[in-house]
CSV table of C-alpha atoms and ligand atoms in Angstrom, one decimal:
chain,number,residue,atom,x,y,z
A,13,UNK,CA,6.8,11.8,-17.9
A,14,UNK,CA,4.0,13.3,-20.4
A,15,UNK,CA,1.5,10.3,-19.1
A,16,UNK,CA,0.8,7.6,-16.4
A,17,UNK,CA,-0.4,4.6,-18.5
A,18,UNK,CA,1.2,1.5,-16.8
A,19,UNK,CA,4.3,0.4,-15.0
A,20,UNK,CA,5.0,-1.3,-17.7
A,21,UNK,CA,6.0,2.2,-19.0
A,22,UNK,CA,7.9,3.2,-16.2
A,23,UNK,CA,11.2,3.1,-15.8
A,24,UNK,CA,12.6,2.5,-12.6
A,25,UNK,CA,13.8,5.8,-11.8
A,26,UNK,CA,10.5,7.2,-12.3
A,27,UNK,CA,8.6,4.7,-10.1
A,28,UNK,CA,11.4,5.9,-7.3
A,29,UNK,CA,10.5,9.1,-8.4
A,30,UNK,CA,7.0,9.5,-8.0
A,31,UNK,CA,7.3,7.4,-4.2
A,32,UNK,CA,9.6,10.1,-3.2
A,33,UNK,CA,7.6,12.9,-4.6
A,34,UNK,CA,4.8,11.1,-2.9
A,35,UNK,CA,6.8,11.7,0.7
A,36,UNK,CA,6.5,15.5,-0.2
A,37,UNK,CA,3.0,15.4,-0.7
A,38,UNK,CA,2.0,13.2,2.1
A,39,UNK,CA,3.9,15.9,4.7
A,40,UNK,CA,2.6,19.1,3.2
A,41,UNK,CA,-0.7,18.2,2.9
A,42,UNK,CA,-2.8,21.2,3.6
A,43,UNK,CA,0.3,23.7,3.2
A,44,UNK,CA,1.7,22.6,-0.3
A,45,UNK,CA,4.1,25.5,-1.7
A,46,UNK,CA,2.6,25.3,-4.9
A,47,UNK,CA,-0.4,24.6,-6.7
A,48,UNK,CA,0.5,23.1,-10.4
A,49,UNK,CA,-3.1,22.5,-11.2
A,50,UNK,CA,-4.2,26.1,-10.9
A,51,UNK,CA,-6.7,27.1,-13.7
A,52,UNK,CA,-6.6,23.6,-15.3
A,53,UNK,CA,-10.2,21.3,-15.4
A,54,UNK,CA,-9.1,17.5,-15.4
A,55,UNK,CA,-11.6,15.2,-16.9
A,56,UNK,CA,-12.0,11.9,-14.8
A,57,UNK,CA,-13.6,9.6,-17.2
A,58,UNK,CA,-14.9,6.4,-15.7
A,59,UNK,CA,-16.7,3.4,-17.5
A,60,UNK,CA,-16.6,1.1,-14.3
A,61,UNK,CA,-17.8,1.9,-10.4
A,62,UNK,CA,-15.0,3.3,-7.8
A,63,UNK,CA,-15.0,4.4,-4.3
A,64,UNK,CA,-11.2,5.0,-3.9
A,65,UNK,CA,-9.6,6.2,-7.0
A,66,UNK,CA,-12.4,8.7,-7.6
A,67,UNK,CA,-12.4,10.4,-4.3
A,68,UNK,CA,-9.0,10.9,-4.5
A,69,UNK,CA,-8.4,11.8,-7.7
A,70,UNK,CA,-11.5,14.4,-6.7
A,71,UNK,CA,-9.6,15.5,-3.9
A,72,UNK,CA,-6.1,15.5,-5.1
A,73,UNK,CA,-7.3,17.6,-7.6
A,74,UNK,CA,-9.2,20.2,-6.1
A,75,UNK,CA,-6.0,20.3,-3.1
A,76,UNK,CA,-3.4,20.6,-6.4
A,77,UNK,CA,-5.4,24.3,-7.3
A,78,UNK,CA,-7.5,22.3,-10.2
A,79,UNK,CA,-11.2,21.8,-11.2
A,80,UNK,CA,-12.2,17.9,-11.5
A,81,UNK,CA,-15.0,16.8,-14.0
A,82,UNK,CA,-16.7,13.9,-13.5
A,83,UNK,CA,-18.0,12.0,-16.4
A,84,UNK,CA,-19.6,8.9,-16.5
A,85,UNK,CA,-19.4,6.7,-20.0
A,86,UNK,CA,-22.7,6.5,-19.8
A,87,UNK,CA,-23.5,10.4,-19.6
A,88,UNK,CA,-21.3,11.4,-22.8
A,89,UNK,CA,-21.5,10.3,-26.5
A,90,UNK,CA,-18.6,7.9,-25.7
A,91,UNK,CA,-21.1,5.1,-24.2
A,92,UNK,CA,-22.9,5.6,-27.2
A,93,UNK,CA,-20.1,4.4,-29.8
A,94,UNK,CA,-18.7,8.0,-30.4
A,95,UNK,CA,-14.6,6.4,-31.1
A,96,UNK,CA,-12.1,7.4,-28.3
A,97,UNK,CA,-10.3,8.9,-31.4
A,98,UNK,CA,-12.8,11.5,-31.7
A,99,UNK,CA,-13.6,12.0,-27.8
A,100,UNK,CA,-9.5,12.4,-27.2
A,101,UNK,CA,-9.8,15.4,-30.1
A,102,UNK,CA,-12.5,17.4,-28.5
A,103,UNK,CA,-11.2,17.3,-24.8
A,104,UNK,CA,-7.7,17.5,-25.5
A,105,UNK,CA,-8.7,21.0,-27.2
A,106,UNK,CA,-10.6,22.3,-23.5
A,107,UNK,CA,-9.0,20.2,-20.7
A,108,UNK,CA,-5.8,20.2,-19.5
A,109,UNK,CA,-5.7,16.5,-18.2
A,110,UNK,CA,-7.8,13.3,-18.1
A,111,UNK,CA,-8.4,10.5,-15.7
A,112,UNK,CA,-9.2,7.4,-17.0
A,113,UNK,CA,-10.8,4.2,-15.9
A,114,UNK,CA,-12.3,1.5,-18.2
A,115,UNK,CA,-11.9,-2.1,-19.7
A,116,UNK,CA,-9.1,-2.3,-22.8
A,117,UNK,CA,-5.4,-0.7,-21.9
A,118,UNK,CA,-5.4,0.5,-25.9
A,119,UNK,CA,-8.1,3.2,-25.4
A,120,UNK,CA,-6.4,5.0,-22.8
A,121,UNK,CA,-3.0,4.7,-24.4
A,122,UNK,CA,-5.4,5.8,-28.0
A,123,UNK,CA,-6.9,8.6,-25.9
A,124,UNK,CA,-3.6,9.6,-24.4
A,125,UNK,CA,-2.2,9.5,-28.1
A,126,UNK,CA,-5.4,11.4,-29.8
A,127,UNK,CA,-6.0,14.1,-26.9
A,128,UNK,CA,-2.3,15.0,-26.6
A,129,UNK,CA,-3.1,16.3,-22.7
A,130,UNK,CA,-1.6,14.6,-19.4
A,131,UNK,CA,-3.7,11.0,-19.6
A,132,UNK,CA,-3.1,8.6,-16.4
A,133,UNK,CA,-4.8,5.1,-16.2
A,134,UNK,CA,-6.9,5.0,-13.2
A,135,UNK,CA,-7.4,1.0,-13.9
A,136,UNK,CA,-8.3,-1.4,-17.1
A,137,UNK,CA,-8.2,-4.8,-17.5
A,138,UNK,CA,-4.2,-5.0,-17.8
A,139,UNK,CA,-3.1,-2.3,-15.2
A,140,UNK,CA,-3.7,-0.7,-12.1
A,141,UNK,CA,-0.8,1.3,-11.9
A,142,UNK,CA,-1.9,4.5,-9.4
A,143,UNK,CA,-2.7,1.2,-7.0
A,144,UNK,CA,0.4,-0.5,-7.2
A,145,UNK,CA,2.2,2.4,-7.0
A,146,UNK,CA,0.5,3.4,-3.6
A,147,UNK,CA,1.1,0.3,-2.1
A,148,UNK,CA,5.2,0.4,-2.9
A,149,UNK,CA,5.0,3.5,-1.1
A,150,UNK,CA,2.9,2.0,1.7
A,151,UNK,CA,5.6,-0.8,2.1
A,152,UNK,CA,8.0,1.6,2.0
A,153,UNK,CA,6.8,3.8,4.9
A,154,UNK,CA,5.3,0.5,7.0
A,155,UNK,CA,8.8,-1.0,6.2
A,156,UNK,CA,11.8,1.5,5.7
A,157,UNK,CA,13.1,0.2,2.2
A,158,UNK,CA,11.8,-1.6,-0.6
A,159,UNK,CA,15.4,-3.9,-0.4
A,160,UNK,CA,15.2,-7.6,-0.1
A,161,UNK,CA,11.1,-7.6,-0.2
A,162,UNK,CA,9.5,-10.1,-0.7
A,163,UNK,CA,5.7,-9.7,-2.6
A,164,UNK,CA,3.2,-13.1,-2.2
A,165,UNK,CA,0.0,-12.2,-4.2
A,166,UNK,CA,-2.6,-14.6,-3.8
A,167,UNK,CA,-5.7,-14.7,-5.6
A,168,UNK,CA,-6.6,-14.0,-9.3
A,169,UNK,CA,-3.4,-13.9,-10.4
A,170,UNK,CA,-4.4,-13.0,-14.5
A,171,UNK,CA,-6.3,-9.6,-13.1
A,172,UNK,CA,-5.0,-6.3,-13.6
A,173,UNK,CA,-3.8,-5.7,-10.2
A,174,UNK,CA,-1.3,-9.0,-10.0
A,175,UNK,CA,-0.4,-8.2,-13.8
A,176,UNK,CA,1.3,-4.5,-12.4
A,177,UNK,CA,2.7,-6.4,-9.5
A,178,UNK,CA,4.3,-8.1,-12.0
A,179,UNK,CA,6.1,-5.1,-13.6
A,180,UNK,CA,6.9,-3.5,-10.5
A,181,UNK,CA,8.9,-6.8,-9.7
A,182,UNK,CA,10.8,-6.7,-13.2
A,183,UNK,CA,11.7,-3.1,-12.7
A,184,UNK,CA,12.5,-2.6,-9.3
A,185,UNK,CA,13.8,-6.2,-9.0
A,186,UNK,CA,12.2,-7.5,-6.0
A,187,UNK,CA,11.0,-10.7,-5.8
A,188,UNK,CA,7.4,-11.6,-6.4
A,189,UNK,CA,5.1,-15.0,-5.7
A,190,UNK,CA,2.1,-15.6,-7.7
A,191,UNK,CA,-0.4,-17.9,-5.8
A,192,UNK,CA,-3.0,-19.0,-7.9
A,193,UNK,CA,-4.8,-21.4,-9.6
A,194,UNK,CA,-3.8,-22.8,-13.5
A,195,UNK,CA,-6.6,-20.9,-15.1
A,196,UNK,CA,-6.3,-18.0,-13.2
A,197,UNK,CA,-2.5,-17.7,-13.6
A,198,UNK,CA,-0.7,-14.6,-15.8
A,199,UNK,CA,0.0,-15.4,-19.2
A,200,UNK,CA,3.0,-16.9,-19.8
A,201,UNK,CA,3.9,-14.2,-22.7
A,202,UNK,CA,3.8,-11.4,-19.8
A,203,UNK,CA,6.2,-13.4,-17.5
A,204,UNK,CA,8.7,-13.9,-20.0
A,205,UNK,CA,8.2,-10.7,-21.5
A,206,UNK,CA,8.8,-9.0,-17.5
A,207,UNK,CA,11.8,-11.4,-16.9
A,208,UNK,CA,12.8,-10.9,-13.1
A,209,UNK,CA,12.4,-12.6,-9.7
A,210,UNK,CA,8.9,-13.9,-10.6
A,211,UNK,CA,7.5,-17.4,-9.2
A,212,UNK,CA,3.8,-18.6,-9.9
A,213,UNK,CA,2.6,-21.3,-8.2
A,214,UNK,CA,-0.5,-23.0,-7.3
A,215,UNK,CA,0.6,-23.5,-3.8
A,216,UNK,CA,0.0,-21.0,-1.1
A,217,UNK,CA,1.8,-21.9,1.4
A,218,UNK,CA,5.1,-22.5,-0.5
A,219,UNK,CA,4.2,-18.6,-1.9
A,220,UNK,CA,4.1,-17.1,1.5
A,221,UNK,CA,7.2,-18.7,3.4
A,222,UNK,CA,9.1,-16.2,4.4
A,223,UNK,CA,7.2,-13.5,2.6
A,224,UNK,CA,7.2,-10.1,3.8
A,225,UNK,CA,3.7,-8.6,2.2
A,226,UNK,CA,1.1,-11.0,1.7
A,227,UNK,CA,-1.1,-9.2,-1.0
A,228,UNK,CA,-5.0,-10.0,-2.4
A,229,UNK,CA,-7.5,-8.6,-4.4
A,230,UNK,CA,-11.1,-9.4,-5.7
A,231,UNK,CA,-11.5,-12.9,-7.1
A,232,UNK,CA,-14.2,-11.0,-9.9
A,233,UNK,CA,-12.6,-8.2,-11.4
A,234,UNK,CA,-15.2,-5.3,-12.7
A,235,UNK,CA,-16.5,-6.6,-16.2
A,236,UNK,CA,-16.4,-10.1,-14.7
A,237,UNK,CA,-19.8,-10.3,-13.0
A,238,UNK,CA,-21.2,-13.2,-15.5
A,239,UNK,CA,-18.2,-15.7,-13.9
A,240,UNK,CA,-18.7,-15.0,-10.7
A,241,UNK,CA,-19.7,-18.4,-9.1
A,242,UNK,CA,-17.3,-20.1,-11.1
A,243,UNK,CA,-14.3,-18.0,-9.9
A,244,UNK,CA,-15.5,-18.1,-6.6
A,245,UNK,CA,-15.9,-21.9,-6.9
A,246,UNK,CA,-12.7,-22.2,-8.6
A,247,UNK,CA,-10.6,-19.3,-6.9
A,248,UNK,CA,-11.9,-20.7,-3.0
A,249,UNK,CA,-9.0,-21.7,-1.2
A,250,UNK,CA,-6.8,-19.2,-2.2
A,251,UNK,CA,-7.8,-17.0,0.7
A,252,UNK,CA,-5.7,-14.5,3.3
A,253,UNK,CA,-6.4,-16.4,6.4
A,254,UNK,CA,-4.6,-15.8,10.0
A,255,UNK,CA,-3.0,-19.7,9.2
A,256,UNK,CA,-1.3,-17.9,5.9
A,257,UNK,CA,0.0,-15.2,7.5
A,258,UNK,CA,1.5,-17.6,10.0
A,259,UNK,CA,3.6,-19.3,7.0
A,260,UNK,CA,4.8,-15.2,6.2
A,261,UNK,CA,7.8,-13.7,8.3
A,262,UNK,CA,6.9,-12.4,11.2
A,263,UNK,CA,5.1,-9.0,11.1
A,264,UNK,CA,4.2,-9.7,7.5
A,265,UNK,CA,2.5,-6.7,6.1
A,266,UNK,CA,-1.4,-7.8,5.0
A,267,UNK,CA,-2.2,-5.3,2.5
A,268,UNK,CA,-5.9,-5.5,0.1
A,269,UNK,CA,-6.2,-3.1,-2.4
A,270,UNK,CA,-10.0,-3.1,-1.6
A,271,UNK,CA,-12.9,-3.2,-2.0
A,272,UNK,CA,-13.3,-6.4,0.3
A,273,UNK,CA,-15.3,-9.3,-0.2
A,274,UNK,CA,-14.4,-10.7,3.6
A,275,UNK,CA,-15.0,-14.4,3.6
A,276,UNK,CA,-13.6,-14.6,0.1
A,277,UNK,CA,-10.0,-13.8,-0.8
A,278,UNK,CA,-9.5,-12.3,2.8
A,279,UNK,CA,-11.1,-13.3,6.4
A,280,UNK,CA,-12.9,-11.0,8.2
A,281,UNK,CA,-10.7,-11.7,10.9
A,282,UNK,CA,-7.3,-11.0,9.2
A,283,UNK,CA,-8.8,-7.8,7.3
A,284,UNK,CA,-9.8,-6.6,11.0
A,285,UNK,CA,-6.4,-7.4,12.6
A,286,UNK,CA,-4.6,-5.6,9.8
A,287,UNK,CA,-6.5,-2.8,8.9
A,288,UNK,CA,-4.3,-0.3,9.9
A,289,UNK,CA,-1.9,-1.0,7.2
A,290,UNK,CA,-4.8,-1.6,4.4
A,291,UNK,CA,-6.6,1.8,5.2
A,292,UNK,CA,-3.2,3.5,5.1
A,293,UNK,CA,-3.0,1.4,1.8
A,294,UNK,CA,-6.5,3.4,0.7
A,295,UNK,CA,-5.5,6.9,1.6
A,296,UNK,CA,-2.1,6.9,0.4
A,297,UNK,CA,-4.2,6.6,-3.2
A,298,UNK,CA,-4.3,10.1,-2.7
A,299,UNK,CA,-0.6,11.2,-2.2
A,300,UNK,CA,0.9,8.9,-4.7
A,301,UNK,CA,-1.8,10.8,-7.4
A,302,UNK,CA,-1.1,13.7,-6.2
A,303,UNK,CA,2.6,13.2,-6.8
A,304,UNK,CA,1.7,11.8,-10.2
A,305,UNK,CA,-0.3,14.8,-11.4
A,306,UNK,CA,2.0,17.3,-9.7
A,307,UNK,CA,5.0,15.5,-12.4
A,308,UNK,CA,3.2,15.4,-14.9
A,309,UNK,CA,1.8,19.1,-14.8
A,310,UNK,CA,5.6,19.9,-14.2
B,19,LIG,N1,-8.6,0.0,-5.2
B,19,LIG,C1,-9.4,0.7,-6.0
B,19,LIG,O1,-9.1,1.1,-7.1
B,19,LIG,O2,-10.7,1.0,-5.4
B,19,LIG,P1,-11.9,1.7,-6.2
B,19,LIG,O3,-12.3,0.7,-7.2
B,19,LIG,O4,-12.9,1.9,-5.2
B,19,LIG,O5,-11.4,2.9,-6.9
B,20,LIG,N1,-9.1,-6.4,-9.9
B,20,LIG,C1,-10.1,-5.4,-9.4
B,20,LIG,C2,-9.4,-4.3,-8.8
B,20,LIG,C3,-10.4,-3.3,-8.1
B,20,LIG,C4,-9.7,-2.1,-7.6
B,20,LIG,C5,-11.0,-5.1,-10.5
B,20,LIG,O1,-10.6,-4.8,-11.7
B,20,LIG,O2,-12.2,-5.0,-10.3
């Protein structure tokens, strides 16, 4: 693995492969053998806000022997129109790795391709995959096994988040439920493009009988803002509530890739009573990436 730049690039084995290497990381925290990142500066180059995925990428890189840079869009020549072409060229000549979060999947993959160093997608519009790939291995620990699960993502189903739900399903071949509403549905290109066991419906409780993770995320995606009261208008009842997970098998897992917006896509009340798992959700960020950059520094 030379990058991280979806799931849709992933083969199974490596997605199995990073959750196990994940395990290592997770139980040697603070005593890791070795420290691949030693002497190496990774850029982490964000165009959109994050609490999560910068601290741990932060952390994970400082605890893997490396030297994080922070850079803002809006502090280098990038936010103001230098191309990614040329941006990839000059860092790929002084860093050893870069971090990326922004809107279109093509300019990581065009950095990744110009800068020729280790380039992981730390979200866009199409992907999230360090997320989804944290919360496989949070359903794995809270669980045992990823066999027979059942995913029910409710929400905005068309985001990036439900879109690599959508290749984890394909490629690990669990079964996935899409609650959402027509307009906010996946493209019907994607679905038939991910094959697998891969239901979208507009019902909710049809989506979570029997489910055994109950999944949500923002109803207004970063870059979004200018919808918002139309998707919250539009995106209203398809909401986590304790009624929802009654419809789920019992002991559902409740899992939010956060940040919240209680009262929205999730109750206060349901976030509360399952915030063990969700928080566990949140730091495992920083194992899986760990795991990540530890494989591909390998
Ligand atoms: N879940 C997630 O990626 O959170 P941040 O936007 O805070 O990084
Ligand atoms: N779909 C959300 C995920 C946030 C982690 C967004 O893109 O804003």
């Amino acid at each position: 693995m030379k990058h991280l730049l979806s799931i849709e690039s992933l083969s199974s084995v490596e997605i199995l492969e990073i959750l196990d290497a994940t395990a290592g990381m997770k139980s040697t925290r603070g005593r890791h053998a070795a420290h691949p990142l030693r002497h190496q500066c990774w850029a982490i180059m964000f165009s959109k806000s994050s609490t999560r995925t910068r601290v741990s990428f932060e952390v994970g890189i400082r605890e893997l022997g490396g030297d994080p840079m922070f850079l803002s869009s809006n502090d280098i020549q990038l936010g103001r129109g230098e191309p990614i072409k040329d941006t990839a060229r000059v860092m790929g000549r002084m860093l050893h790795g870069a971090v990326i979060r922004t809107f279109a999947q093509k300019d990581v993959e065009e950095f990744a391709q110009y800068s020729g160093i280790p380039t992981i997608n730390a979200l866009t519009d199409e992907e999230h995959p360090c997320q989804i790939l944290a919360d496989l291995f949070t359903i794995r620990e809270k669980r045992g096994s990823l066999d027979d699960l059942k995913v029910c993502f409710i929400g905005d189903g068309e985001c990036n988040v439900p879109r690599s739900w959508i290749w984890a399903a394909a490629k690990l071949g669990f079964e996935l439920r899409i609650a959402a509403p027509p307009q906010y549905q996946p493209p019907a290109d994607l679905l038939a493009r991910a094959g697998g066991k891969i239901a979208v419906t507009t019902g909710l409780k049809d989506a979570a009988d029997g489910a055994d993770v109950l999944y949500t995320d923002v109803w207004v995606s970063m870059g979004r803002e200018d919808e918002a009261a139309y998707r919250i208008a539009q995106l209203g009842s398809y909401q986590i509530d304790d009624d929802l997970v009654a419809a789920a098998k019992p002991g559902a897992l409740v899992m939010h890739c956060l940040p919240a917006y209680r009262g929205k896509e999730i109750t206060d009340a349901t976030l509360e009573a399952h915030a063990d798992t969700i928080f566990q959700q949140a730091e495992n960020r920083l194992h899986t990436q760990k795991a990540i950059l530890s494989l591909l520094t390998a």
